[in-house]
Structures are given as C-alpha cells and as structure tokens.
Amino acid sequence: MAAAPGVRRSELGEALRACRNAFIGVGVMSCMINLLYLTGSLFMLEVYDRVLPSRSVPTLIGLIILASGLYVAQGVLDLIRGRILGRVGTSLDEALNARVFDTVVRLPLVAGGRGEGLQPLRDLDNIRSFLGGMGPGAFFDLPWLPFYLAICFAFHVLIGVTALIGAIILVTLTVMTEFLSRDPARQALGLAARRNDLAATSRRNAEVLVSMGMSGRMSRRWADANQNYLDGNQRASDVAGGLGAIAKVMRMMLQSAVLAVGAYLVIHQEATAGIIIAGSILSARALAPVDLAIAHWKSFIAARQSWHRLTHLLQSMPVRATPTLLQTPSSRLSVEAISILPPGDQRVIVQDVTFALTAGNGLGVIGPSGSGKSSLVRALVGVWQPARGKVRIDGAALDQWSSDALGRYIGYLPQDVELFAGSVAQNISRFDPEATSDAIIAAAKEAGVHEMIIKMREGYDTQVGEQGTALSAGQAQRVGLARALYGNPFLIVLDEPNSNLDTEGDEALTRAIRGARERGAIVVVVAHRPIGIEAVDQLLVLRDGRMQAFGPKETVLAQVLQPRVTAPSPIKIVSDGGVAKP
C-alpha cells in the first residue's frame, strides 16, 4: 500500500514489510496448524462413536496411525513457524541495529543529558525477543477462535453457546489486561532506567565513592531505587499474572462446563458420547490462544512501548543524506558569528564569536572556567551544531560534510580522554581496519609517545582495557594525542591537552603542536597553563561566552595582562596587530 503524500513511513514498519513473505508463510502455516488441531477432537469422536460400539481393533489401529501422522505434521509445522518468527526478529535487528547504534551515539549531541542512553538498543532487543517468542503465534491463532466455535455449534447449539460464553469472558479479560497493565508496565520501565543510570554512575565514580566514604550512602540510594523498581515491576506482574490465573481457571471451568452440557445432552439422547469429549477438547483449543495471549501480554506491552519509542526516536533523528565528497581541506578555518547552545538546553553559552585562521596557524583559547572554551571547540569539530552562524573549512560549512568524511581531516582531544577496549595501536589508528604500522608509529612519534609505548609489556599491542583503565591518566592523554594526530589531519583541536601531563609530556605536546603547524595544519589549543599556548601564534580570550580579544599572542597577552584601573571594554585585536575598541 502506497504511503500518502507527505507521510513518512516508519523505519520499523519498513523493516517488517520487508519480511511480509515470511509473515504470509506464517499465516499459511497457522491455517494448516489450526486445521490439524482438530485431530484430537475428531480422533476422540471416532473412538467413542465408531471404535467402541463396533469393537474393531483394525479401525482403532488405523485411527492411531492416521492421528500420529497428523500430530507429527502439526509439530513440524509449529516448529517451522516458531523458527520463521525468530528469524523475522533477527532480520529486523540486522536491518536496524546499525541505525539504532548511530542514533545512540548521536543522541547525547542532540538531546544532551536528557537522552535515553542505551534505551534504544534495549527497545530493539525487546521487539526482537517478542517476535522470536510464543506471543506472535498466539496472535496468529486468535482469528481461528470463531472457526472452532462454529464447529462447537455444529455439534450442538448448547455446546456452542457454552463455548461462546467462555470466549466472551476470556476476551473481556484480555481487554482488561491491556488497560490495567499499560500504566504499571510504563512506570516499571521508567524505574528500571533510573536504577540502571544510578548503577552506571556509581560504577564510573567508584574511586570517589570509596575514597570519600560515599559508598554506604550510595548503597542506600541504590536500595531505594531498586525497591521502587521491584515494587513497580511487581505491580505490573501482579496485574498480568492475576488476570492470567483467572483466565486459566475460567478455561478449565469452561472445559468442565462443556463436559457437563455434553453429558446432559447424552442423557436426553441429543448427542453421542464422542461429542462430549470432542466438544470439551475443541472448546479448550478454541480458547487456548486467548489464554496464551494473556500469559504473554506483559512482553507484548513492553514490545509495543518499545516500538512506539523507537519509531518516535528514529523519526526525530532521520538518516543523514550523504553529501557530495569535497576536496581535502588545506587552507583556511573561518568562524562566522557563531552562538552555541548546549544540546537539549536553551542557554546561550557562546555568543557571536568570529575569527579566521589559515594553514600553519596555532590558536590558543584562554579564559576563566565556564567561559565557553570547551563549547567553542566542540562546535569547531562539528560535535555541536551552532544555533547561529557557521564554522567553515576552506569555505565549506561543516554541515556540508558527512561525519565520516570530515573526521579524516580533524584531530580532536577532548577534555576528558576515554580510550576504547582494544590495543594501543587500534586506539591510535581510530580502529581503522586499513591502518598501516608506519602510519600508527608516525602518529605516536609525532605525539612523542613512541618511546613510552614500546616500553609497555606488549608495546603497541598492549590492551588498554575497558575505558582505558590499564593506562594512567597521563598515558591515556598522550595516546589520545597520538590518536588526534593520526593521519595528518588538517584541523587539530586540543582541549586542555596537558591537564594530566608531566614535564616530559608538556615538552612532547609543544613539539607536536609545532610539528603539526610546520606541515600546514591548523591547531587550536584550550589551555589554563602557559605551557599549553607556548607553541601557538594566535590567542583568543573568552569571558562569559563572548570573545574579549583575538589576534597575535604577544599583543593579546600584553592587553590581557596589563594592570586594570577601570573595568575594561571588550577588546578585539585585528590581524595586523592594531586594537579596535567599541
């Protein structure tokens, strides 16, 4: 069915539509399976109405052989149907897992701290698990309920009416399960997310908790969060489990009721003994999908909520079109009156910053804490999008590049360096599968860490551990610097690159900056220590998110460090060294 003009189809829906042939096959198998479910009823009917009155052993043997063959066919079809549904879930995961992972990576850059963390991946797991479970099979069997009821009516009207009353009761319980379990399930999910966030935060800050005696207090917070989650989860389970138990009891009562009605009809010679047993089995089979659906309703609710969340998230973060590949940048970085808002926030952190750098320039960015230095450099590398203004490389705005293409020309060392599980070489090469040893070693030497690395137990093959825990903070920062320099990028942005370095590391950093500038790179360094700006020739001063000065380093330092008798006016140092005051 074609989508209406202007209506964007859900990516999840498209992924399921790609499996429509599999669903058609499941539907055909469900038809055959439900017809084969009549085997037990018809077998009992024939045994009681034909075999017992005639006392014919050959007839009994023939019925047994026929029923056995039908049961085997039913089991094989049921097995194949389950495997097909499981593979549908796997196919959905394979089609969307890369897209969902990309969304998880981009989400903090768009929503900031209000992002859902790893929830999108859990949502995809929920949908896949539900499709691979017994729940979908029950929903495929539900449409056959009227068929079984019709056969019950064919046996006798009273048997049909009894089965119909039971079906109405169970369907009512199903509807109640839907309405009563929706809110508890949603609340339990939110409580689980808060509990998991607390555990992850505590794990990342284990040293702080232990060293300052906070572990006991955090344990109490965890116990409270965990208790809230258990209470919420218990409420959801109580609703689904309680209604499921009621449905199970009602189904057993219905089966006995059909037996009783059948016995009444036999007493009045309106039915045979075979109809008693066949009607009981058939009515139980008719309501089995309803019972199974109620039993799996909790997983169905979770999968449906995951579906809605994931659909909304993917629609809010559409696939980025791949732009035309531009030439390798080589000459200029320009910042045009950019203003920056943190992701998911409305506070302007950096406002109306303008400057330009050419190949070989080194820019130092200084200013008090909270002045917007880190926010500015995040915009320079394309991590945060400016709310206003443009950052351009060789005249092209950063949004004209794909992140993968632009990343080859950018080296970025963030303030908080975190390495990935893998070897030192893999981290330096940014996990490039085509990286050569020469390129990796060249980046390490440029960063001044080659000697440090070869002294490690396994050299470049040393495993850094999860989050780089096998290295000290200084070692991790120096390896991060080598990663930023890998591939000779045109723009290198270093956010407080010497915060964990010793004297030797500071000297290596200075040499690396000078070496990068000599080969024509633009280097931007955020620094709080004078050694950080030793190798730059330009300086930018930020205060309260506004540019206070920009120009040659010596001139700007002379203006910034001069004694102040009165409150200074904002100063801008132009490229020729002159001073312009408003």
Coordinates of C-alpha atoms in Angstrom, one line a residue:
M1 CA 0.0 0.0 0.0
A2 CA 1.5 3.3 -1.0
A3 CA 2.0 5.9 1.6
A4 CA 0.0 9.2 1.4
P5 CA 1.9 12.2 0.0
G6 CA 3.9 13.9 2.7
V7 CA 3.6 10.9 5.1
R8 CA 6.9 9.4 6.2
R9 CA 6.8 5.7 6.8
S10 CA 8.2 4.2 10.0
E11 CA 11.6 2.6 9.5
L12 CA 10.5 -0.2 11.8
G13 CA 7.4 -0.7 9.7
E14 CA 9.5 -0.7 6.5
A15 CA 11.8 -3.4 8.1
L16 CA 8.8 -5.5 8.9
R17 CA 7.3 -5.0 5.5
A18 CA 10.5 -6.4 4.1
C19 CA 9.6 -9.7 5.9
R20 CA 6.0 -9.8 4.6
N21 CA 6.6 -13.0 2.6
A22 CA 7.7 -14.6 5.9
F23 CA 4.5 -13.4 7.6
I24 CA 2.4 -14.8 4.7
G25 CA 4.2 -18.1 5.2
V26 CA 3.5 -18.0 8.9
G27 CA -0.2 -17.2 8.2
V28 CA -0.5 -20.2 5.8
M29 CA 1.2 -22.5 8.4
S30 CA -1.1 -21.2 11.1
C31 CA -4.0 -22.2 8.9
M32 CA -2.7 -25.7 8.5
I33 CA -1.7 -26.0 12.2
N34 CA -5.2 -24.9 13.3
L35 CA -6.8 -27.4 11.0
L36 CA -4.5 -30.1 12.3
Y37 CA -5.5 -29.1 15.9
L38 CA -8.9 -30.8 15.1
T39 CA -7.0 -34.1 15.1
G40 CA -7.5 -34.8 18.8
S41 CA -11.2 -33.9 18.8
L42 CA -12.0 -36.0 15.7
F43 CA -9.9 -38.9 17.0
M44 CA -11.9 -39.0 20.3
L45 CA -15.2 -38.6 18.4
E46 CA -14.3 -41.6 16.2
V47 CA -13.1 -43.7 19.0
Y48 CA -16.2 -43.2 21.1
D49 CA -18.7 -43.3 18.3
R50 CA -17.2 -45.9 16.0
V51 CA -14.5 -48.0 17.6
L52 CA -16.1 -48.7 20.9
P53 CA -19.6 -49.6 19.5
S54 CA -18.0 -51.8 16.8
R55 CA -15.1 -53.2 18.9
S56 CA -13.0 -53.0 15.8
V57 CA -9.3 -53.2 16.6
P58 CA -8.2 -52.6 12.9
T59 CA -10.2 -49.4 12.9
L60 CA -8.5 -48.3 16.1
I61 CA -5.1 -49.1 14.7
G62 CA -5.8 -47.2 11.5
L63 CA -7.0 -44.2 13.5
I64 CA -3.9 -44.3 15.7
I65 CA -1.6 -44.3 12.7
L66 CA -3.6 -41.5 10.9
A67 CA -3.6 -39.4 14.1
S68 CA 0.1 -40.0 14.8
G69 CA 1.0 -38.8 11.3
L70 CA -1.2 -35.7 11.7
Y71 CA 0.3 -34.9 15.1
V72 CA 3.9 -35.2 13.6
A73 CA 2.9 -32.9 10.8
Q74 CA 1.4 -30.4 13.3
G75 CA 4.6 -30.5 15.4
V76 CA 6.8 -29.9 12.4
L77 CA 4.8 -27.0 11.2
D78 CA 4.7 -25.5 14.7
L79 CA 8.5 -25.8 14.9
I80 CA 9.0 -24.2 11.5
R81 CA 6.6 -21.4 12.3
G82 CA 8.5 -20.6 15.5
R83 CA 11.8 -20.6 13.7
I84 CA 10.5 -18.3 11.0
L85 CA 9.2 -15.8 13.6
G86 CA 12.5 -16.0 15.4
R87 CA 14.3 -15.2 12.1
V88 CA 11.9 -12.3 11.5
G89 CA 13.1 -10.8 14.8
T90 CA 16.7 -11.4 13.8
S91 CA 16.1 -9.9 10.4
L92 CA 14.6 -6.8 12.0
D93 CA 17.6 -6.5 14.3
E94 CA 20.1 -6.9 11.4
A95 CA 18.2 -4.2 9.3
L96 CA 18.1 -1.6 12.1
N97 CA 20.9 -2.3 14.6
A98 CA 23.5 -0.1 12.8
R99 CA 20.9 2.7 12.5
V100 CA 19.9 2.4 16.2
F101 CA 23.5 2.4 17.3
D102 CA 24.2 5.5 15.2
T103 CA 21.2 7.1 16.9
V104 CA 22.5 6.1 20.4
V105 CA 25.8 7.8 19.5
R106 CA 24.2 11.0 18.1
L107 CA 21.5 11.3 20.8
P108 CA 23.7 12.9 23.5
L109 CA 24.8 15.5 20.9
V110 CA 21.2 16.4 20.2
A111 CA 19.3 15.8 23.5
G112 CA 22.2 16.3 25.9
G113 CA 21.8 14.8 29.4
R114 CA 18.1 14.1 28.7
G115 CA 18.8 11.4 26.2
E116 CA 17.7 7.9 26.8
G117 CA 21.2 6.4 27.0
L118 CA 21.1 2.8 25.8
Q119 CA 17.3 2.5 25.9
P120 CA 17.0 2.4 22.1
L121 CA 19.2 -0.7 22.0
R122 CA 17.1 -2.3 24.7
D123 CA 13.9 -1.4 22.8
L124 CA 15.2 -3.2 19.7
D125 CA 16.1 -6.2 21.9
N126 CA 12.5 -6.2 23.3
I127 CA 11.0 -6.2 19.9
R128 CA 13.3 -8.9 18.6
S129 CA 12.6 -11.1 21.7
F130 CA 8.9 -10.7 21.4
L131 CA 8.9 -11.7 17.7
G132 CA 11.0 -14.7 18.5
G133 CA 8.8 -15.8 21.4
M134 CA 5.4 -17.6 21.6
G135 CA 3.4 -14.4 21.7
P136 CA 3.1 -13.8 17.9
G137 CA 2.0 -17.4 17.4
A138 CA -0.9 -16.8 19.8
F139 CA -2.0 -13.7 17.8
F140 CA -1.9 -15.7 14.6
D141 CA -4.1 -18.3 16.2
L142 CA -6.6 -15.9 17.7
P143 CA -8.6 -15.4 14.4
W144 CA -9.4 -19.1 14.4
L145 CA -11.5 -18.8 17.5
P146 CA -14.8 -18.3 15.5
F147 CA -13.9 -21.3 13.4
Y148 CA -13.7 -23.5 16.5
L149 CA -16.8 -22.0 18.0
A150 CA -18.7 -22.7 14.7
I151 CA -17.7 -26.4 15.0
C152 CA -18.9 -26.4 18.6
F153 CA -22.3 -25.1 17.4
A154 CA -22.3 -27.8 14.7
F155 CA -22.0 -30.4 17.5
H156 CA -24.9 -28.8 19.3
V157 CA -26.3 -25.3 20.0
L158 CA -25.9 -25.7 23.7
I159 CA -22.2 -26.7 23.4
G160 CA -21.7 -23.7 21.1
V161 CA -23.4 -21.3 23.5
T162 CA -21.3 -22.6 26.4
A163 CA -18.1 -22.2 24.4
L164 CA -19.2 -18.7 23.2
I165 CA -19.8 -17.5 26.8
G166 CA -16.4 -18.7 27.8
A167 CA -14.8 -16.9 24.8
I168 CA -16.6 -13.7 25.7
I169 CA -15.3 -13.9 29.3
L170 CA -11.7 -14.6 28.2
V171 CA -11.7 -11.8 25.6
T172 CA -13.0 -9.5 28.3
L173 CA -10.1 -10.5 30.5
T174 CA -7.8 -9.8 27.6
V175 CA -9.1 -6.3 27.2
M176 CA -8.9 -5.7 30.9
T177 CA -5.3 -6.9 30.8
E178 CA -4.5 -4.4 28.2
F179 CA -5.9 -1.4 30.1
L180 CA -4.8 -2.4 33.6
S181 CA -1.2 -3.4 32.7
R182 CA -0.4 -0.4 30.5
D183 CA 0.5 2.2 33.1
P184 CA 2.2 -0.2 35.6
A185 CA 4.4 -1.5 32.7
R186 CA 5.3 2.0 31.7
Q187 CA 6.1 3.0 35.3
A188 CA 8.2 -0.1 35.8
L189 CA 10.3 0.7 32.7
G190 CA 11.0 4.3 33.9
L191 CA 12.0 3.0 37.4
A192 CA 14.3 0.4 35.8
A193 CA 16.0 3.1 33.7
R194 CA 16.6 5.3 36.8
R195 CA 18.0 2.3 38.7
N196 CA 20.4 1.4 35.8
D197 CA 21.6 5.0 35.5
L198 CA 22.4 5.1 39.2
A199 CA 24.4 1.8 38.9
A200 CA 26.3 3.1 35.9
T201 CA 27.1 6.4 37.5
S202 CA 28.3 4.7 40.7
R203 CA 30.5 2.3 38.7
R204 CA 32.1 5.2 36.8
N205 CA 32.8 7.0 40.1
A206 CA 33.9 4.1 42.2
E207 CA 37.1 5.8 43.3
V208 CA 35.2 8.9 44.6
L209 CA 32.6 6.8 46.4
V210 CA 35.2 4.7 48.2
S211 CA 37.8 7.3 48.9
M212 CA 35.3 9.8 50.4
G213 CA 33.1 7.3 52.3
M214 CA 30.1 7.8 50.0
S215 CA 29.6 4.1 49.1
G216 CA 27.3 3.4 52.0
R217 CA 25.1 6.4 51.2
M218 CA 25.0 5.5 47.5
S219 CA 24.2 1.9 48.5
R220 CA 21.1 3.2 50.4
R221 CA 20.1 5.3 47.4
W222 CA 20.5 2.2 45.2
A223 CA 18.4 0.1 47.7
D224 CA 15.7 2.7 47.5
A225 CA 15.8 2.9 43.7
N226 CA 15.9 -0.9 43.5
Q227 CA 12.9 -1.2 45.9
N228 CA 10.9 1.3 43.8
Y229 CA 11.7 -0.7 40.7
L230 CA 10.8 -4.0 42.4
D231 CA 7.5 -2.6 43.6
G232 CA 6.7 -1.2 40.2
N233 CA 7.6 -4.4 38.4
Q234 CA 5.6 -6.4 41.0
R235 CA 2.5 -4.3 40.3
A236 CA 2.9 -5.0 36.6
S237 CA 3.4 -8.7 37.2
D238 CA 0.5 -8.9 39.6
V239 CA -1.9 -7.4 37.1
A240 CA -0.8 -9.6 34.2
G241 CA -0.3 -12.7 36.4
G242 CA -3.6 -12.3 38.3
L243 CA -5.6 -11.9 35.1
G244 CA -3.7 -14.8 33.6
A245 CA -4.5 -17.0 36.5
I246 CA -8.2 -16.1 36.3
A247 CA -8.1 -16.8 32.6
K248 CA -6.6 -20.2 33.2
V249 CA -9.2 -21.1 35.8
M250 CA -12.0 -19.9 33.5
R251 CA -10.7 -22.1 30.7
M252 CA -10.6 -25.2 33.0
M253 CA -14.2 -24.4 34.2
L254 CA -15.3 -24.0 30.7
Q255 CA -13.9 -27.4 29.7
S256 CA -15.8 -28.9 32.6
A257 CA -18.9 -27.0 31.7
V258 CA -18.8 -28.3 28.2
L259 CA -18.4 -31.8 29.6
A260 CA -21.4 -31.2 31.8
V261 CA -23.5 -29.9 28.9
G262 CA -22.5 -32.8 26.8
A263 CA -23.4 -35.3 29.5
Y264 CA -26.8 -33.6 29.8
L265 CA -27.4 -33.9 26.1
V266 CA -26.3 -37.6 26.1
I267 CA -28.8 -38.2 29.0
H268 CA -31.6 -36.8 26.8
Q269 CA -30.2 -38.6 23.8
E270 CA -29.5 -35.4 21.9
A271 CA -25.7 -36.1 21.5
T272 CA -23.3 -39.1 21.4
A273 CA -20.6 -39.9 24.0
G274 CA -17.9 -38.9 21.4
I275 CA -19.4 -35.4 21.2
I276 CA -18.9 -34.9 24.9
I277 CA -15.1 -35.5 24.7
A278 CA -14.7 -33.9 21.3
G279 CA -16.6 -30.7 22.3
S280 CA -14.6 -30.4 25.5
I281 CA -11.3 -30.7 23.7
L282 CA -12.4 -28.3 20.9
S283 CA -13.7 -25.6 23.2
A284 CA -10.4 -25.8 25.2
R285 CA -8.5 -25.5 21.9
A286 CA -10.6 -22.6 20.8
L287 CA -9.7 -20.5 23.9
A288 CA -6.1 -21.6 24.2
P289 CA -4.8 -18.7 22.0
V290 CA -6.6 -16.2 24.3
D291 CA -5.1 -17.8 27.4
L292 CA -1.6 -17.8 25.7
A293 CA -2.1 -14.1 24.7
I294 CA -2.9 -13.1 28.2
A295 CA 0.1 -15.0 29.5
H296 CA 2.4 -13.1 27.1
W297 CA 0.6 -9.8 27.4
K298 CA 3.4 -8.3 29.6
S299 CA 6.0 -8.9 26.9
F300 CA 3.6 -7.7 24.3
I301 CA 3.1 -4.4 26.2
A302 CA 6.8 -4.0 26.6
A303 CA 7.4 -4.6 22.9
R304 CA 4.6 -2.2 21.9
Q305 CA 6.0 0.5 24.1
S306 CA 9.5 -0.1 22.7
W307 CA 8.1 0.0 19.2
H308 CA 6.5 3.4 19.8
R309 CA 9.6 4.9 21.5
L310 CA 11.9 3.6 18.8
T311 CA 9.7 4.8 16.0
H312 CA 9.4 8.3 17.5
L313 CA 13.2 8.4 18.1
L314 CA 14.1 7.3 14.6
Q315 CA 11.6 9.8 13.1
S316 CA 13.1 12.6 15.2
M317 CA 16.6 11.7 14.1
P318 CA 16.3 10.9 10.4
V319 CA 19.0 9.3 8.3
R320 CA 21.5 11.9 7.2
A321 CA 21.9 12.1 3.4
T322 CA 25.5 11.6 2.3
P323 CA 26.7 14.9 0.8
T324 CA 29.0 15.3 -2.2
L325 CA 32.6 14.5 -1.2
L326 CA 34.6 17.7 -1.1
Q327 CA 38.3 18.2 -1.7
T328 CA 40.8 17.7 1.1
P329 CA 40.9 20.9 3.1
S330 CA 44.2 22.7 3.1
S331 CA 44.0 26.4 3.6
R332 CA 41.5 28.1 6.0
L333 CA 39.3 27.8 9.0
S334 CA 36.7 30.6 9.5
V335 CA 34.2 31.1 12.3
E336 CA 31.4 33.4 11.4
A337 CA 29.5 34.9 14.3
I338 CA 28.6 31.6 15.9
S339 CA 26.4 31.2 19.0
I340 CA 26.2 27.9 20.8
L341 CA 23.5 26.3 22.9
P342 CA 24.2 23.0 24.7
P343 CA 22.2 20.1 23.3
G344 CA 18.7 20.0 24.9
D345 CA 19.2 23.4 26.6
Q346 CA 18.2 26.9 25.8
R347 CA 21.1 28.7 27.5
V348 CA 23.5 30.6 25.2
I349 CA 27.0 29.6 26.3
V350 CA 29.0 31.1 23.4
Q351 CA 27.7 34.2 21.6
D352 CA 28.8 35.9 18.4
V353 CA 32.4 34.6 18.1
T354 CA 34.1 35.4 14.9
F355 CA 37.7 34.7 13.8
A356 CA 39.7 33.1 11.0
L357 CA 42.8 31.0 10.8
T358 CA 45.0 29.9 7.9
A359 CA 47.2 26.9 7.3
G360 CA 50.0 26.8 9.8
N361 CA 48.3 29.0 12.4
G362 CA 48.1 27.9 16.0
L363 CA 45.4 29.4 18.2
G364 CA 45.3 29.3 22.0
V365 CA 41.9 29.7 23.6
I366 CA 42.1 31.0 27.2
G367 CA 39.6 32.4 29.7
P368 CA 38.2 31.6 33.1
S369 CA 36.3 28.4 33.9
G370 CA 32.8 28.4 32.5
S371 CA 33.6 31.0 29.8
G372 CA 32.6 28.6 27.0
K373 CA 36.0 27.3 25.8
S374 CA 35.1 23.7 25.6
S375 CA 31.7 24.5 24.0
L376 CA 33.5 26.5 21.3
V377 CA 35.9 23.8 20.3
R378 CA 33.0 21.3 20.2
A379 CA 31.5 23.5 17.6
L380 CA 34.8 23.7 15.7
V381 CA 34.9 19.9 15.2
G382 CA 31.2 19.6 14.4
V383 CA 30.2 17.8 17.6
W384 CA 27.8 20.6 18.5
Q385 CA 25.9 22.5 15.8
P386 CA 25.9 26.3 16.3
A387 CA 22.5 27.8 16.9
R388 CA 23.5 30.7 14.8
G389 CA 26.5 31.3 12.5
K390 CA 28.7 28.9 10.6
V391 CA 32.0 27.2 11.0
R392 CA 33.7 26.7 7.6
I393 CA 36.8 24.8 6.4
D394 CA 38.1 26.1 3.1
G395 CA 34.8 28.0 2.7
A396 CA 32.5 24.9 3.1
A397 CA 30.3 24.8 6.2
L398 CA 30.8 21.7 8.4
D399 CA 27.3 20.5 7.7
Q400 CA 28.3 20.0 4.0
W401 CA 30.5 17.1 5.1
S402 CA 29.4 13.7 6.5
S403 CA 30.9 13.0 9.9
D404 CA 33.0 10.1 8.5
A405 CA 34.4 12.2 5.7
L406 CA 35.1 15.2 7.9
G407 CA 36.6 13.0 10.6
R408 CA 39.6 12.1 8.4
Y409 CA 40.7 15.7 8.4
I410 CA 40.1 16.5 12.1
G411 CA 42.1 15.5 15.2
Y412 CA 40.3 16.1 18.5
L413 CA 41.5 15.5 22.0
P414 CA 38.6 16.2 24.4
Q415 CA 39.0 17.4 28.0
D416 CA 38.0 14.0 29.4
V417 CA 40.0 11.4 27.4
E418 CA 38.5 8.0 27.3
L419 CA 40.1 5.2 25.3
F420 CA 38.2 2.1 23.9
A421 CA 38.8 -1.5 24.8
G422 CA 41.4 -2.7 22.3
S423 CA 45.1 -2.4 21.7
V424 CA 47.1 0.9 21.9
A425 CA 47.6 0.6 18.1
Q426 CA 43.9 0.3 17.5
N427 CA 43.2 3.3 19.6
I428 CA 45.8 5.4 17.9
S429 CA 44.5 4.4 14.4
R430 CA 40.9 5.2 15.4
F431 CA 40.2 1.5 14.8
D432 CA 40.8 1.9 11.1
P433 CA 40.9 -1.7 9.7
E434 CA 43.2 -0.5 6.8
A435 CA 45.7 1.3 9.1
T436 CA 49.4 0.6 8.4
S437 CA 52.0 0.2 11.1
D438 CA 54.0 3.0 9.6
A439 CA 51.1 5.5 9.9
I440 CA 50.4 4.4 13.6
I441 CA 54.1 4.7 14.6
A442 CA 54.4 8.1 12.8
A443 CA 51.4 9.5 14.8
A444 CA 52.9 8.1 18.0
K445 CA 56.3 9.7 17.3
E446 CA 54.7 13.0 16.4
A447 CA 52.9 12.9 19.7
G448 CA 56.1 11.9 21.5
V449 CA 54.7 8.7 22.9
H450 CA 56.6 6.1 20.8
E451 CA 59.3 5.5 23.5
M452 CA 56.6 5.3 26.2
I453 CA 54.6 2.7 24.2
I454 CA 57.5 0.4 23.3
K455 CA 58.4 0.2 27.0
M456 CA 54.9 -1.3 27.7
R457 CA 54.7 -5.1 28.2
E458 CA 53.4 -5.8 24.7
G459 CA 54.2 -2.5 23.0
Y460 CA 51.7 -1.3 20.5
D461 CA 49.7 -4.5 21.1
T462 CA 49.1 -3.7 24.8
Q463 CA 45.5 -3.9 25.7
V464 CA 44.3 -0.7 27.2
G465 CA 41.3 -2.3 28.9
E466 CA 37.7 -1.1 29.1
Q467 CA 37.7 2.8 29.1
G468 CA 41.5 2.7 29.0
T469 CA 41.7 1.6 32.7
A470 CA 45.0 -0.2 32.1
L471 CA 46.8 3.1 31.5
S472 CA 47.4 6.0 33.8
A473 CA 45.6 9.3 33.1
G474 CA 48.7 10.9 31.7
Q475 CA 49.4 7.8 29.4
A476 CA 45.8 7.8 28.2
Q477 CA 46.0 11.6 27.4
R478 CA 49.2 11.1 25.4
V479 CA 47.8 8.1 23.5
G480 CA 44.7 10.3 22.9
L481 CA 47.0 13.0 21.4
A482 CA 48.5 10.4 19.1
R483 CA 45.0 9.5 18.0
A484 CA 44.3 13.1 17.3
L485 CA 47.4 13.4 15.2
Y486 CA 46.8 10.1 13.3
G487 CA 46.5 10.6 9.5
N488 CA 48.0 14.1 9.5
P489 CA 44.6 15.9 9.9
F490 CA 44.2 19.5 8.7
L491 CA 42.4 20.8 11.8
I492 CA 43.7 19.7 15.3
V493 CA 41.7 20.7 18.3
L494 CA 43.1 20.0 21.8
D495 CA 41.0 20.8 24.8
E496 CA 43.3 21.1 27.8
P497 CA 45.8 18.6 26.4
N498 CA 48.3 19.0 29.3
S499 CA 45.9 18.6 32.3
N500 CA 47.5 15.2 33.2
L501 CA 50.9 15.6 31.7
D502 CA 54.3 15.9 33.5
T503 CA 57.2 18.0 32.2
E504 CA 58.2 15.4 29.6
G505 CA 54.6 15.2 28.4
D506 CA 54.4 19.1 28.2
E507 CA 57.6 19.2 26.1
A508 CA 56.3 16.5 23.8
L509 CA 53.0 18.3 23.4
T510 CA 54.8 21.6 22.5
R511 CA 56.9 19.7 19.9
A512 CA 53.8 18.0 18.5
I513 CA 52.0 21.4 18.0
R514 CA 54.9 22.9 16.3
G515 CA 55.4 19.9 14.1
A516 CA 51.7 19.9 13.0
R517 CA 51.9 23.7 12.2
E518 CA 55.0 23.2 10.2
R519 CA 53.3 20.7 7.9
G520 CA 50.4 23.1 7.3
A521 CA 47.8 22.1 9.9
I522 CA 45.7 24.5 11.9
V523 CA 46.0 23.8 15.7
V524 CA 43.5 25.1 18.3
V525 CA 44.5 24.6 21.9
V526 CA 42.4 25.3 25.0
A527 CA 44.7 25.9 27.9
H528 CA 44.8 27.0 31.5
R529 CA 48.6 26.8 31.9
P530 CA 51.1 29.0 29.9
I531 CA 52.9 25.9 28.6
G532 CA 49.8 25.0 26.7
I533 CA 50.0 28.0 24.5
E534 CA 53.7 28.2 24.1
A535 CA 53.7 26.8 20.5
V536 CA 50.8 28.9 19.2
D537 CA 50.9 32.3 17.4
Q538 CA 47.3 33.5 17.8
L539 CA 45.3 33.9 21.0
L540 CA 41.6 34.2 21.7
V541 CA 40.2 35.3 25.0
L542 CA 36.7 34.2 26.1
R543 CA 34.8 35.6 29.0
D544 CA 31.2 34.9 29.8
G545 CA 30.7 33.3 26.4
R546 CA 31.9 36.4 24.5
M547 CA 35.1 37.0 22.7
Q548 CA 37.2 39.6 24.6
A549 CA 40.2 39.6 22.4
F550 CA 41.7 37.8 19.3
G551 CA 44.9 38.4 17.5
P552 CA 48.7 37.7 17.7
K553 CA 49.6 36.1 21.0
E554 CA 52.1 38.7 22.3
T555 CA 49.8 41.6 21.6
V556 CA 46.8 39.9 23.2
L557 CA 48.7 38.9 26.3
A558 CA 50.0 42.4 26.7
Q559 CA 46.4 43.7 26.6
V560 CA 45.1 41.0 28.9
L561 CA 47.8 41.1 31.5
Q562 CA 48.2 44.9 31.7
P563 CA 47.0 46.5 35.1
R564 CA 43.4 47.4 35.1
V565 CA 42.3 50.5 36.8
T566 CA 38.8 50.6 35.4
A567 CA 36.6 47.9 34.1
P568 CA 37.9 47.1 30.6
S569 CA 35.9 47.4 27.5
P570 CA 35.8 44.3 25.2
I571 CA 38.9 44.4 23.0
K572 CA 39.4 42.9 19.6
I573 CA 42.9 42.6 18.2
V574 CA 42.7 42.6 14.4
S575 CA 45.0 40.6 12.3
D576 CA 47.6 43.5 11.7
G577 CA 48.1 43.9 15.5
G578 CA 46.0 47.0 15.9
V579 CA 43.5 47.4 18.7
A580 CA 39.9 48.2 18.0
K581 CA 37.7 49.4 20.9
P582 CA 34.0 49.9 20.7

